[in-house]
Amino acid sequence: MLFLGRTCRTAAAATIALACLVAGCAPVADAIDAMSNGTAEDRTLAPGPAARALHDRLLVADLHADTLLWRRAISPTEMRRGHVDLVRMERGNIGLQAFTIPTRVPIGRSCISGRGPDPAGLLATLNGWPPGTRTSAYHRALHQASTLAAAAAASRKGSGARLSIIRSVDDLRAWLSARFPEPGTINRDEIGVILGLEGSHALNDTVGAELDALYRLGLRMIAPTHRFDNAFGGSSEGCDRYGLTMPLGKRLIETAIARRMIVDLAHASSGTLEAAVAIAASHRHPVVISHSGLRSFLERLPPCCNGEPMRGNTDAELVAVAQTGGVFGIGFWKEVLGTADVDYIVAAIRHALAVLEAHEGRPPPAPGLRTIKRASQHIGLGSDWDGAVRTAIDAGQVGLITEGLMAAGISQDRIADIMGRNVCRVVAQSLAGGSLTFDQALQLCNGG
């Protein structure tokens, strides 16, 4: 969700340069992090005993966090800034987390172009990243992927939470066995992570060596676009309007599916999303929208965000994702909720459920798509933690969503779907080593 206001960038650059001269760049990077990644709710707010009892038994998963962008990365100790660290992940009972790699920080909020200034290079400099990251999106991607690998390796040597990078169905099975060693028991120290790429512009307009290198580092989820159009596809916020269904984009989706990767359409334009869904359907491969909201939900609310555009997908796009067998991740920040508030997260989930329930049992419109049998099997969490947004809650407070869903009268089994079982199932269906059907993947993630 990263952005920088067009009117303030010159003053901001001058201020940052002066601050670096006075205090060094690392404190400046940390200050930007702290200002960019706040929470609306009191960090001490926690669910009540009944909700905690249920939440602590669940497989909890989140589809999108940009934590690798910041100097703290995935800290083993609790941080006073940001949304995610290992301590808060354990507190929130998060078992499976997608860490995604943003590599360009667009300027502006409407009609965004990838050909404009790129403040991500400045952030890389402030973070103290290697010199190549200052000018190359690809090198930023490599650095963030390497950061995750190093964090996972370090966690295996310590006494706290342990990170396992999930590259295959065998890895997923091993993580599930470690996290849930016996029926009714859970080992919070075992956390599975998925590495994703937020925007394929980092591949230097090729489907070749760059993708190969990132795949070797564990990349298993890929989005063709971020917040601007590129050679692989159109963005929902872009203004260049080239590459909506370019051959290179089709090749990327085909290659991702062949390599058994998760296809993420969170920032795709309607044309790119439609084309990608058609390709995925031809392979019976689910897709996800990792973090977003629904326009039909936002249209019911008073205007927010100081007149800035809010973000969301259409009901038809939600249904299309569900018909691939995929999952739609509900975001936690105001531009997709109207207000950064737990009650609004719950309301957005309920709205998405109602949209899908209206399509339950209907024959799919094309071969390769599925009939939606149960609406709750296609909704998940897509926080956008550490994405330079003010979210309702941080990673330690996810039980508040469970509490809200319980208060709304949603059954425990459907809550289990939404809070993480669906994400686990899509991972099991998508990754190499299993070729699992929807039902087989569901059984695996349900303790089978």
CSV table of C-alpha atoms in Angstrom, one decimal:
chain,number,residue,atom,x,y,z
A,1,MET,CA,0.0,0.0,0.0
A,2,LEU,CA,3.1,2.1,0.1
A,3,PHE,CA,2.9,5.7,-1.1
A,4,LEU,CA,4.4,9.1,-0.7
A,5,GLY,CA,2.5,12.4,-1.1
A,6,ARG,CA,3.4,14.3,-4.3
A,7,THR,CA,3.3,17.7,-2.6
A,8,CYS,CA,5.6,16.9,0.2
A,9,ARG,CA,8.4,14.8,-1.4
A,10,THR,CA,10.9,17.7,-1.9
A,11,ALA,CA,10.6,19.0,1.7
A,12,ALA,CA,10.7,15.4,2.9
A,13,ALA,CA,13.9,14.7,1.0
A,14,ALA,CA,15.6,17.8,2.4
A,15,THR,CA,14.5,16.9,5.9
A,16,ILE,CA,15.8,13.4,5.6
A,17,ALA,CA,19.1,14.5,4.2
A,18,LEU,CA,19.6,16.9,7.1
A,19,ALA,CA,18.5,14.3,9.7
A,20,CYS,CA,21.0,11.8,8.3
A,21,LEU,CA,23.8,14.4,8.6
A,22,VAL,CA,22.9,15.1,12.2
A,23,ALA,CA,21.9,11.7,13.6
A,24,GLY,CA,22.9,9.1,11.0
A,25,CYS,CA,20.6,7.4,8.6
A,26,ALA,CA,19.5,4.3,10.7
A,27,PRO,CA,17.6,6.4,13.2
A,28,VAL,CA,15.9,8.2,10.4
A,29,ALA,CA,14.9,4.9,8.7
A,30,ASP,CA,13.5,3.7,12.1
A,31,ALA,CA,11.6,7.0,12.5
A,32,ILE,CA,10.0,6.7,9.1
A,33,ASP,CA,9.0,3.1,10.0
A,34,ALA,CA,7.5,4.2,13.3
A,35,MET,CA,5.5,7.0,11.6
A,36,SER,CA,4.4,4.8,8.7
A,37,ASN,CA,3.2,1.6,10.5
A,38,GLY,CA,0.9,2.5,13.4
A,39,THR,CA,-2.2,0.8,14.8
A,40,ALA,CA,-5.6,2.3,15.6
A,41,GLU,CA,-6.4,0.0,18.6
A,42,ASP,CA,-4.6,0.1,21.9
A,43,ARG,CA,-1.8,-2.5,21.7
A,44,THR,CA,-2.8,-3.9,25.1
A,45,LEU,CA,-6.4,-4.7,23.9
A,46,ALA,CA,-6.9,-8.5,23.9
A,47,PRO,CA,-9.9,-10.8,23.4
A,48,GLY,CA,-11.9,-12.2,26.3
A,49,PRO,CA,-11.6,-15.7,27.7
A,50,ALA,CA,-14.1,-17.4,25.4
A,51,ALA,CA,-12.7,-16.0,22.2
A,52,ARG,CA,-9.1,-16.7,23.4
A,53,ALA,CA,-10.0,-20.3,24.1
A,54,LEU,CA,-11.3,-20.7,20.5
A,55,HIS,CA,-8.6,-18.6,18.9
A,56,ASP,CA,-5.8,-20.5,20.6
A,57,ARG,CA,-7.0,-23.8,18.9
A,58,LEU,CA,-7.1,-22.3,15.4
A,59,LEU,CA,-4.7,-22.5,12.5
A,60,VAL,CA,-4.3,-18.7,12.0
A,61,ALA,CA,-2.8,-17.4,8.7
A,62,ASP,CA,-2.3,-14.0,7.0
A,63,LEU,CA,-1.7,-13.5,3.3
A,64,HIS,CA,0.3,-10.2,3.3
A,65,ALA,CA,2.9,-8.4,5.4
A,66,ASP,CA,5.7,-6.1,4.1
A,67,THR,CA,7.9,-6.5,7.1
A,68,LEU,CA,11.0,-7.3,5.1
A,69,LEU,CA,11.1,-3.7,3.8
A,70,TRP,CA,12.2,-2.3,7.2
A,71,ARG,CA,15.4,-2.4,9.1
A,72,ARG,CA,13.9,-4.4,11.9
A,73,ALA,CA,12.8,-7.1,9.4
A,74,ILE,CA,11.4,-10.1,11.4
A,75,SER,CA,12.7,-9.2,14.9
A,76,PRO,CA,13.0,-12.1,17.5
A,77,THR,CA,12.2,-9.5,20.2
A,78,GLU,CA,9.1,-7.3,20.6
A,79,MET,CA,9.4,-4.0,18.9
A,80,ARG,CA,7.8,-0.7,19.9
A,81,ARG,CA,7.2,0.2,16.2
A,82,GLY,CA,5.6,-1.6,13.3
A,83,HIS,CA,3.1,-4.5,13.3
A,84,VAL,CA,5.0,-7.8,13.1
A,85,ASP,CA,7.7,-9.5,15.1
A,86,LEU,CA,8.1,-13.0,16.4
A,87,VAL,CA,6.9,-12.2,19.9
A,88,ARG,CA,3.6,-10.7,18.6
A,89,MET,CA,3.1,-13.5,16.1
A,90,GLU,CA,3.3,-16.0,19.0
A,91,ARG,CA,0.9,-13.8,21.1
A,92,GLY,CA,-1.6,-13.7,18.2
A,93,ASN,CA,-1.2,-17.4,17.5
A,94,ILE,CA,-0.2,-16.7,13.9
A,95,GLY,CA,1.0,-20.0,12.5
A,96,LEU,CA,1.3,-19.2,8.7
A,97,GLN,CA,2.4,-15.8,7.4
A,98,ALA,CA,3.1,-14.6,3.9
A,99,PHE,CA,5.9,-12.1,3.8
A,100,THR,CA,5.8,-10.2,0.6
A,101,ILE,CA,8.5,-8.1,-1.2
A,102,PRO,CA,7.7,-4.6,-2.3
A,103,THR,CA,10.5,-3.1,-4.5
A,104,ARG,CA,9.2,0.3,-5.7
A,105,VAL,CA,7.4,2.9,-3.6
A,106,PRO,CA,5.2,5.0,-6.0
A,107,ILE,CA,4.5,8.6,-5.5
A,108,GLY,CA,1.0,9.9,-5.4
A,109,ARG,CA,-2.4,8.3,-4.8
A,110,SER,CA,-4.3,8.5,-8.1
A,111,CYS,CA,-3.1,7.6,-11.6
A,112,ILE,CA,0.2,6.1,-10.5
A,113,SER,CA,3.1,5.6,-12.9
A,114,GLY,CA,6.1,3.3,-12.4
A,115,ARG,CA,8.2,5.7,-14.5
A,116,GLY,CA,8.2,8.4,-11.9
A,117,PRO,CA,10.7,8.9,-9.0
A,118,ASP,CA,11.4,5.8,-6.9
A,119,PRO,CA,11.7,6.6,-3.1
A,120,ALA,CA,12.4,2.9,-2.5
A,121,GLY,CA,16.0,3.6,-3.4
A,122,LEU,CA,16.2,6.3,-0.7
A,123,LEU,CA,14.7,3.9,1.9
A,124,ALA,CA,17.2,1.2,0.9
A,125,THR,CA,20.0,3.7,1.5
A,126,LEU,CA,18.6,4.8,4.9
A,127,ASN,CA,18.3,1.1,5.8
A,128,GLY,CA,21.9,0.5,5.1
A,129,TRP,CA,21.2,-2.1,2.4
A,130,PRO,CA,23.9,-3.0,-0.2
A,131,PRO,CA,24.7,-0.4,-2.9
A,132,GLY,CA,23.0,-2.2,-5.7
A,133,THR,CA,19.6,-1.9,-3.9
A,134,ARG,CA,19.6,1.8,-4.3
A,135,THR,CA,19.0,1.7,-8.0
A,136,SER,CA,17.7,-1.8,-8.8
A,137,ALA,CA,14.3,-3.2,-7.8
A,138,TYR,CA,15.6,-6.7,-8.6
A,139,HIS,CA,18.5,-6.3,-6.1
A,140,ARG,CA,16.0,-5.0,-3.5
A,141,ALA,CA,14.0,-8.2,-4.0
A,142,LEU,CA,17.1,-10.4,-3.7
A,143,HIS,CA,18.1,-8.5,-0.5
A,144,GLN,CA,14.6,-9.0,1.1
A,145,ALA,CA,14.5,-12.7,0.1
A,146,SER,CA,18.0,-13.2,1.7
A,147,THR,CA,16.8,-11.3,4.8
A,148,LEU,CA,14.0,-13.8,5.3
A,149,ALA,CA,16.3,-16.8,4.7
A,150,ALA,CA,18.8,-15.4,7.3
A,151,ALA,CA,16.0,-14.8,9.8
A,152,ALA,CA,14.7,-18.3,9.4
A,153,ALA,CA,18.2,-19.8,9.8
A,154,ALA,CA,18.8,-17.6,12.9
A,155,SER,CA,15.5,-18.6,14.5
A,156,ARG,CA,16.3,-22.3,14.2
A,157,LYS,CA,19.4,-21.7,16.4
A,158,GLY,CA,17.6,-19.8,19.2
A,159,SER,CA,15.2,-20.8,22.0
A,160,GLY,CA,12.2,-18.8,20.8
A,161,ALA,CA,9.9,-19.0,17.8
A,162,ARG,CA,11.2,-20.9,14.8
A,163,LEU,CA,10.5,-19.9,11.2
A,164,SER,CA,10.1,-22.5,8.4
A,165,ILE,CA,10.0,-21.3,4.8
A,166,ILE,CA,7.4,-23.3,3.0
A,167,ARG,CA,8.5,-24.2,-0.5
A,168,SER,CA,6.6,-27.4,-1.1
A,169,VAL,CA,3.7,-29.5,0.1
A,170,ASP,CA,6.2,-31.6,2.0
A,171,ASP,CA,7.4,-28.5,3.8
A,172,LEU,CA,3.8,-27.7,4.6
A,173,ARG,CA,3.2,-31.2,6.0
A,174,ALA,CA,6.4,-31.0,8.1
A,175,TRP,CA,5.3,-27.6,9.5
A,176,LEU,CA,1.8,-28.8,10.3
A,177,SER,CA,3.2,-31.8,12.1
A,178,ALA,CA,5.5,-29.6,14.2
A,179,ARG,CA,2.9,-27.0,15.0
A,180,PHE,CA,0.1,-29.5,15.8
A,181,PRO,CA,2.1,-32.5,17.2
A,182,GLU,CA,-1.0,-34.1,18.7
A,183,PRO,CA,-4.8,-33.6,18.3
A,184,GLY,CA,-5.8,-30.7,20.4
A,185,THR,CA,-2.3,-29.4,21.0
A,186,ILE,CA,-0.4,-26.6,19.4
A,187,ASN,CA,3.2,-25.5,19.4
A,188,ARG,CA,3.2,-21.7,18.9
A,189,ASP,CA,7.0,-21.7,18.4
A,190,GLU,CA,6.6,-23.3,15.0
A,191,ILE,CA,5.7,-20.6,12.4
A,192,GLY,CA,5.5,-21.3,8.7
A,193,VAL,CA,6.2,-18.5,6.2
A,194,ILE,CA,5.5,-18.0,2.5
A,195,LEU,CA,7.8,-15.6,0.5
A,196,GLY,CA,5.9,-13.5,-2.1
A,197,LEU,CA,6.8,-10.8,-4.6
A,198,GLU,CA,4.6,-7.8,-4.8
A,199,GLY,CA,4.9,-6.7,-8.4
A,200,SER,CA,6.9,-8.5,-11.1
A,201,HIS,CA,8.6,-5.3,-12.3
A,202,ALA,CA,11.4,-6.5,-10.1
A,203,LEU,CA,12.0,-9.2,-12.7
A,204,ASN,CA,13.4,-6.6,-15.2
A,205,ASP,CA,10.7,-7.3,-17.8
A,206,THR,CA,11.7,-10.9,-18.2
A,207,VAL,CA,10.6,-14.4,-17.2
A,208,GLY,CA,14.0,-15.9,-16.8
A,209,ALA,CA,17.1,-15.7,-14.7
A,210,GLU,CA,15.7,-13.2,-12.2
A,211,LEU,CA,12.7,-15.4,-11.4
A,212,ASP,CA,15.0,-18.4,-11.2
A,213,ALA,CA,17.2,-16.8,-8.6
A,214,LEU,CA,14.3,-15.6,-6.5
A,215,TYR,CA,12.6,-19.1,-6.7
A,216,ARG,CA,15.8,-20.7,-5.4
A,217,LEU,CA,15.7,-18.3,-2.4
A,218,GLY,CA,12.2,-19.6,-1.7
A,219,LEU,CA,9.8,-17.3,-3.7
A,220,ARG,CA,6.5,-19.2,-4.0
A,221,MET,CA,3.9,-16.4,-4.4
A,222,ILE,CA,3.9,-13.8,-7.2
A,223,ALA,CA,1.8,-10.8,-8.2
A,224,PRO,CA,2.2,-9.5,-11.7
A,225,THR,CA,1.6,-5.9,-10.7
A,226,HIS,CA,1.8,-3.6,-7.7
A,227,ARG,CA,0.5,0.0,-7.7
A,228,PHE,CA,1.4,0.8,-11.3
A,229,ASP,CA,1.2,-0.8,-14.7
A,230,ASN,CA,4.2,-2.8,-16.0
A,231,ALA,CA,5.1,-5.0,-18.8
A,232,PHE,CA,3.4,-8.0,-17.2
A,233,GLY,CA,0.0,-6.4,-16.7
A,234,GLY,CA,-2.2,-3.5,-15.7
A,235,SER,CA,-2.6,-2.2,-12.1
A,236,SER,CA,-5.9,-1.3,-10.5
A,237,GLU,CA,-4.2,2.1,-9.7
A,238,GLY,CA,-2.0,2.5,-12.7
A,239,CYS,CA,-2.3,5.3,-15.4
A,240,ASP,CA,0.1,4.1,-18.1
A,241,ARG,CA,-2.4,1.5,-19.3
A,242,TYR,CA,-0.1,-0.7,-21.1
A,243,GLY,CA,0.4,-4.4,-20.7
A,244,LEU,CA,-3.2,-5.3,-19.7
A,245,THR,CA,-3.0,-8.7,-21.3
A,246,MET,CA,0.5,-8.6,-22.8
A,247,PRO,CA,2.1,-11.9,-23.9
A,248,LEU,CA,4.8,-11.4,-21.2
A,249,GLY,CA,2.1,-11.3,-18.5
A,250,LYS,CA,0.5,-14.5,-19.8
A,251,ARG,CA,3.9,-16.2,-19.9
A,252,LEU,CA,4.5,-15.1,-16.3
A,253,ILE,CA,1.2,-16.6,-15.1
A,254,GLU,CA,1.8,-19.8,-17.1
A,255,THR,CA,5.3,-20.1,-15.7
A,256,ALA,CA,4.2,-19.5,-12.1
A,257,ILE,CA,1.6,-22.2,-12.4
A,258,ALA,CA,4.0,-24.6,-14.0
A,259,ARG,CA,6.4,-24.0,-11.1
A,260,ARG,CA,3.6,-24.5,-8.6
A,261,MET,CA,3.5,-21.0,-7.2
A,262,ILE,CA,0.6,-19.1,-5.7
A,263,VAL,CA,-0.7,-16.4,-8.1
A,264,ASP,CA,-1.7,-13.2,-6.3
A,265,LEU,CA,-3.9,-10.7,-8.1
A,266,ALA,CA,-4.2,-8.1,-5.3
A,267,HIS,CA,-3.2,-5.1,-7.4
A,268,ALA,CA,-4.3,-6.3,-10.8
A,269,SER,CA,-6.5,-4.3,-13.1
A,270,SER,CA,-9.8,-5.8,-14.1
A,271,GLY,CA,-8.4,-6.8,-17.5
A,272,THR,CA,-5.3,-8.4,-16.0
A,273,LEU,CA,-7.4,-10.2,-13.3
A,274,GLU,CA,-9.8,-11.6,-15.9
A,275,ALA,CA,-7.0,-12.9,-18.1
A,276,ALA,CA,-5.1,-14.4,-15.2
A,277,VAL,CA,-8.3,-16.2,-13.9
A,278,ALA,CA,-8.9,-17.7,-17.3
A,279,ILE,CA,-5.3,-19.1,-17.4
A,280,ALA,CA,-5.6,-20.4,-13.9
A,281,ALA,CA,-8.9,-22.0,-14.6
A,282,SER,CA,-7.4,-23.8,-17.6
A,283,HIS,CA,-5.0,-25.4,-15.2
A,284,ARG,CA,-7.4,-25.8,-12.3
A,285,HIS,CA,-5.1,-23.7,-10.2
A,286,PRO,CA,-6.5,-21.4,-7.5
A,287,VAL,CA,-5.6,-17.7,-7.3
A,288,VAL,CA,-5.6,-15.3,-4.4
A,289,ILE,CA,-6.2,-11.6,-3.8
A,290,SER,CA,-3.9,-11.3,-0.8
A,291,HIS,CA,-5.0,-8.0,0.6
A,292,SER,CA,-7.9,-5.8,-0.5
A,293,GLY,CA,-11.5,-4.9,0.2
A,294,LEU,CA,-14.8,-4.7,-1.7
A,295,ARG,CA,-16.1,-1.6,-3.4
A,296,SER,CA,-19.7,-2.6,-2.6
A,297,PHE,CA,-18.8,-2.5,1.1
A,298,LEU,CA,-17.1,0.9,0.9
A,299,GLU,CA,-20.0,2.4,-1.0
A,300,ARG,CA,-22.2,1.8,2.0
A,301,LEU,CA,-20.0,3.9,4.2
A,302,PRO,CA,-19.5,7.7,4.6
A,303,PRO,CA,-16.5,9.1,2.6
A,304,CYS,CA,-13.2,8.7,4.4
A,305,CYS,CA,-9.5,9.3,3.9
A,306,ASN,CA,-9.6,13.1,3.2
A,307,GLY,CA,-11.1,12.6,-0.2
A,308,GLU,CA,-8.3,10.2,-1.3
A,309,PRO,CA,-9.4,7.2,-3.4
A,310,MET,CA,-10.2,4.1,-1.5
A,311,ARG,CA,-9.3,0.7,-2.8
A,312,GLY,CA,-11.4,-2.4,-3.5
A,313,ASN,CA,-12.4,-5.1,-5.9
A,314,THR,CA,-15.8,-5.6,-7.4
A,315,ASP,CA,-18.2,-8.4,-6.2
A,316,ALA,CA,-17.6,-10.1,-9.6
A,317,GLU,CA,-13.9,-10.2,-9.0
A,318,LEU,CA,-14.4,-11.8,-5.5
A,319,VAL,CA,-16.7,-14.4,-7.1
A,320,ALA,CA,-14.2,-15.1,-9.9
A,321,VAL,CA,-11.4,-15.7,-7.3
A,322,ALA,CA,-13.7,-18.0,-5.3
A,323,GLN,CA,-14.6,-20.0,-8.4
A,324,THR,CA,-10.9,-20.9,-9.0
A,325,GLY,CA,-11.0,-22.3,-5.5
A,326,GLY,CA,-9.0,-19.3,-4.3
A,327,VAL,CA,-9.1,-17.0,-1.3
A,328,PHE,CA,-9.8,-13.2,-0.9
A,329,GLY,CA,-7.8,-11.6,1.9
A,330,ILE,CA,-9.7,-8.9,3.7
A,331,GLY,CA,-7.3,-5.9,4.6
A,332,PHE,CA,-7.0,-4.2,7.9
A,333,TRP,CA,-6.4,-0.6,6.9
A,334,LYS,CA,-8.8,2.3,6.3
A,335,GLU,CA,-8.6,2.6,2.5
A,336,VAL,CA,-10.2,-0.9,2.2
A,337,LEU,CA,-12.4,-0.7,5.3
A,338,GLY,CA,-13.5,2.9,5.6
A,339,THR,CA,-12.1,3.0,9.1
A,340,ALA,CA,-9.2,1.1,10.6
A,341,ASP,CA,-11.2,-0.7,13.3
A,342,VAL,CA,-11.7,-4.4,14.2
A,343,ASP,CA,-15.5,-4.0,14.0
A,344,TYR,CA,-15.0,-2.9,10.3
A,345,ILE,CA,-12.8,-5.9,9.6
A,346,VAL,CA,-15.6,-8.2,10.9
A,347,ALA,CA,-18.2,-6.2,8.9
A,348,ALA,CA,-16.1,-6.5,5.7
A,349,ILE,CA,-15.8,-10.2,6.2
A,350,ARG,CA,-19.5,-10.6,6.8
A,351,HIS,CA,-20.2,-8.5,3.7
A,352,ALA,CA,-17.9,-10.7,1.6
A,353,LEU,CA,-19.6,-13.8,2.9
A,354,ALA,CA,-23.0,-12.4,1.9
A,355,VAL,CA,-21.8,-11.7,-1.6
A,356,LEU,CA,-20.5,-15.3,-2.0
A,357,GLU,CA,-23.5,-16.9,-0.3
A,358,ALA,CA,-25.6,-15.4,-3.0
A,359,HIS,CA,-23.6,-17.4,-5.5
A,360,GLU,CA,-23.5,-20.7,-3.6
A,361,GLY,CA,-24.6,-23.7,-5.8
A,362,ARG,CA,-24.6,-21.8,-9.1
A,363,PRO,CA,-22.9,-23.6,-12.0
A,364,PRO,CA,-19.5,-22.0,-12.8
A,365,PRO,CA,-19.4,-19.9,-16.0
A,366,ALA,CA,-16.4,-21.6,-17.6
A,367,PRO,CA,-14.6,-25.0,-17.6
A,368,GLY,CA,-12.0,-25.3,-14.9
A,369,LEU,CA,-13.9,-23.2,-12.4
A,370,ARG,CA,-15.6,-24.5,-9.4
A,371,THR,CA,-19.1,-24.2,-8.0
A,372,ILE,CA,-19.0,-22.2,-4.7
A,373,LYS,CA,-20.3,-24.7,-2.1
A,374,ARG,CA,-19.5,-22.8,1.1
A,375,ALA,CA,-18.8,-19.0,1.1
A,376,SER,CA,-16.6,-19.1,4.2
A,377,GLN,CA,-14.1,-21.3,2.3
A,378,HIS,CA,-13.0,-18.4,0.2
A,379,ILE,CA,-12.3,-15.6,2.7
A,380,GLY,CA,-9.1,-15.0,4.6
A,381,LEU,CA,-7.0,-12.4,6.3
A,382,GLY,CA,-4.9,-10.0,4.3
A,383,SER,CA,-3.6,-7.5,6.9
A,384,ASP,CA,-1.0,-5.4,4.8
A,385,TRP,CA,1.0,-5.2,8.1
A,386,ASP,CA,4.1,-3.1,7.8
A,387,GLY,CA,2.9,-1.8,4.4
A,388,ALA,CA,3.2,1.9,5.4
A,389,VAL,CA,-0.4,1.9,6.6
A,390,ARG,CA,-2.2,2.4,9.9
A,391,THR,CA,-3.9,-0.9,10.5
A,392,ALA,CA,-6.6,-1.7,13.0
A,393,ILE,CA,-4.5,-4.1,15.0
A,394,ASP,CA,-1.0,-5.6,15.0
A,395,ALA,CA,0.0,-9.3,14.8
A,396,GLY,CA,-0.5,-9.9,18.5
A,397,GLN,CA,-4.1,-8.9,18.4
A,398,VAL,CA,-5.7,-11.1,15.8
A,399,GLY,CA,-7.8,-12.9,18.4
A,400,LEU,CA,-9.9,-9.7,18.4
A,401,ILE,CA,-11.2,-10.7,14.9
A,402,THR,CA,-12.1,-14.2,16.2
A,403,GLU,CA,-14.0,-12.5,19.0
A,404,GLY,CA,-15.8,-10.3,16.6
A,405,LEU,CA,-16.8,-13.2,14.3
A,406,MET,CA,-18.1,-15.1,17.4
A,407,ALA,CA,-20.1,-12.1,18.4
A,408,ALA,CA,-21.6,-11.9,14.9
A,409,GLY,CA,-22.9,-15.5,15.3
A,410,ILE,CA,-20.6,-17.1,12.8
A,411,SER,CA,-20.0,-20.8,13.6
A,412,GLN,CA,-16.7,-22.0,14.9
A,413,ASP,CA,-16.1,-24.2,11.8
A,414,ARG,CA,-16.6,-21.2,9.5
A,415,ILE,CA,-14.4,-19.0,11.7
A,416,ALA,CA,-11.7,-21.7,11.4
A,417,ASP,CA,-12.0,-21.4,7.6
A,418,ILE,CA,-11.6,-17.6,7.6
A,419,MET,CA,-8.9,-17.3,10.2
A,420,GLY,CA,-6.5,-19.6,8.4
A,421,ARG,CA,-7.6,-22.9,7.1
A,422,ASN,CA,-8.5,-21.5,3.7
A,423,VAL,CA,-5.0,-20.0,3.3
A,424,CYS,CA,-3.4,-23.3,4.3
A,425,ARG,CA,-5.6,-25.1,1.7
A,426,VAL,CA,-4.6,-22.8,-1.1
A,427,VAL,CA,-0.9,-23.3,-0.2
A,428,ALA,CA,-1.4,-27.1,-0.2
A,429,GLN,CA,-3.2,-26.9,-3.6
A,430,SER,CA,-0.7,-24.6,-5.2
A,431,LEU,CA,2.8,-25.8,-4.2
A,432,ALA,CA,4.8,-28.6,-5.7
A,433,GLY,CA,4.9,-32.1,-4.3
A,434,GLY,CA,1.3,-33.0,-3.9
A,435,SER,CA,-1.0,-32.1,-6.8
A,436,LEU,CA,-3.7,-32.1,-4.2
A,437,THR,CA,-7.4,-31.5,-5.0
A,438,PHE,CA,-9.5,-29.0,-3.1
A,439,ASP,CA,-10.8,-31.7,-0.8
A,440,GLN,CA,-7.4,-33.4,-0.3
A,441,ALA,CA,-5.8,-30.0,0.6
A,442,LEU,CA,-8.6,-29.2,3.0
A,443,GLN,CA,-8.2,-32.6,4.7
A,444,LEU,CA,-4.5,-31.9,5.1
A,445,CYS,CA,-5.1,-28.5,6.7
A,446,ASN,CA,-7.8,-29.9,8.9
A,447,GLY,CA,-5.5,-32.3,10.6
A,448,GLY,CA,-6.0,-35.2,8.2
